[in-house]
CSV table of C-alpha atoms in Angstrom, one decimal:
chain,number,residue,atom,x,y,z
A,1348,UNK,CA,69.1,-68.2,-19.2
A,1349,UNK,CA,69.8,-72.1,-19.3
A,1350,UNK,CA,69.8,-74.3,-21.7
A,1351,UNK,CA,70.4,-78.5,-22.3
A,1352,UNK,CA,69.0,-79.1,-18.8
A,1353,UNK,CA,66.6,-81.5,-17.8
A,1354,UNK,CA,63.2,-80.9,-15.8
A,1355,UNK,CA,60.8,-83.1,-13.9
A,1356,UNK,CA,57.6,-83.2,-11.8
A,1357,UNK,CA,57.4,-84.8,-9.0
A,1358,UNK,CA,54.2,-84.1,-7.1
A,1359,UNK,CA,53.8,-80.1,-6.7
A,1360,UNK,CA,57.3,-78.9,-7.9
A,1361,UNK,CA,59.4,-78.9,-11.2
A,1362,UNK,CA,63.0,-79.8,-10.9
A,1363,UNK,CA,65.5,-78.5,-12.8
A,1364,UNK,CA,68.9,-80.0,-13.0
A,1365,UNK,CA,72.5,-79.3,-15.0
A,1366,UNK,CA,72.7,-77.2,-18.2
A,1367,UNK,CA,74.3,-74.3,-19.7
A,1368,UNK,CA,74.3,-70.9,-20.1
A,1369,UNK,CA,76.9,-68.6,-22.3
A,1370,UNK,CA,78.1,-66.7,-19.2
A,1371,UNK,CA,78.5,-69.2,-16.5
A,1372,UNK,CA,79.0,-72.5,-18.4
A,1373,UNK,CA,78.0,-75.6,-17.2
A,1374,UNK,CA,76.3,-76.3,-14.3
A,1375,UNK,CA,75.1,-78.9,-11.3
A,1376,UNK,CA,72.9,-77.0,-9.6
A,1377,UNK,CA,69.0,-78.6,-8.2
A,1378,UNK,CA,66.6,-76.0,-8.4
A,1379,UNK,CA,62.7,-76.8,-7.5
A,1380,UNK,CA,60.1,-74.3,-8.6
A,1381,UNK,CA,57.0,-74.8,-6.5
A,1382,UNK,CA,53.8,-75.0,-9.2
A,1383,UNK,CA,51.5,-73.4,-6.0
A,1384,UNK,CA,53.6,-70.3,-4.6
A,1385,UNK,CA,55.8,-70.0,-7.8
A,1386,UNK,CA,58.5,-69.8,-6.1
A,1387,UNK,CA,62.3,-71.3,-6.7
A,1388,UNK,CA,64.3,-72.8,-4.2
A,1389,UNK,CA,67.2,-74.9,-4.2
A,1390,UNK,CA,66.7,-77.9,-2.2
A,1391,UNK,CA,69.1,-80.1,-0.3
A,1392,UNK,CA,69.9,-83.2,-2.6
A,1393,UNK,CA,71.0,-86.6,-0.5
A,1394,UNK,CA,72.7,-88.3,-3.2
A,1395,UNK,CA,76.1,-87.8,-4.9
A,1396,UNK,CA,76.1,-84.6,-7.3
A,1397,UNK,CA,76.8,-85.5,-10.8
A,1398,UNK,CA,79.7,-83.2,-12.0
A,1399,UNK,CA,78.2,-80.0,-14.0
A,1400,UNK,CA,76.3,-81.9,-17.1
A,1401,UNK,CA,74.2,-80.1,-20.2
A,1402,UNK,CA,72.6,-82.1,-23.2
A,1403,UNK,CA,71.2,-85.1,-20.3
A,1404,UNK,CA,68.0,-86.2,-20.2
A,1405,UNK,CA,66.0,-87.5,-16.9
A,1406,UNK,CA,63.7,-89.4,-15.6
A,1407,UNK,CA,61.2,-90.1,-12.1
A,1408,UNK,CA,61.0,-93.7,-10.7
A,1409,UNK,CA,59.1,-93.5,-6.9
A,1410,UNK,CA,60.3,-89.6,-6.9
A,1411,UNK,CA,63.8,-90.1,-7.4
A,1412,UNK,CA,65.0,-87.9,-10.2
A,1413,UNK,CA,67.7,-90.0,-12.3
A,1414,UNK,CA,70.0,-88.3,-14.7
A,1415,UNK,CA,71.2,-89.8,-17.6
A,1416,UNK,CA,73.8,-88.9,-20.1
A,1417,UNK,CA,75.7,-86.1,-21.0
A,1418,UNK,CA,76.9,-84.1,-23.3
A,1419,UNK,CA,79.9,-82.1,-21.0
């Protein structure tokens, strides 16, 4: 249960980023769902971590996932 996240593809896999949810508020956890095993992972992320963010919106440029906004 998550909500005011943002989601991108990037080749293969969706990425979810930030969010909500009533029980564990917000949150800055990178999650990747694979589109060809369906499976979830959370991957390694090699940039600074934006604090935990819902209401954002994001983008891709060369597969770089870019977060912007916030509502938190």
């Amino acid at each position: 249960m998550r909500y005011g996240h943002s989601t991108v593809l990037i080749d293969d896999t969706v990425f979810l980023w930030g969010g909500h949810n009533d029980t564990e508020a917000a949150c800055n956890v990178l999650y990747a769902f694979d589109v060809n095993t369906h499976k979830w992972s959370t991957p390694q992320v090699s940039a600074t971590v934006p604090g935990a963010w819902n209401g954002h919106s994001a983008c891709v440029l060369s597969k770089i996932m870019y977060i912007l906004g916030e509502y938190e």
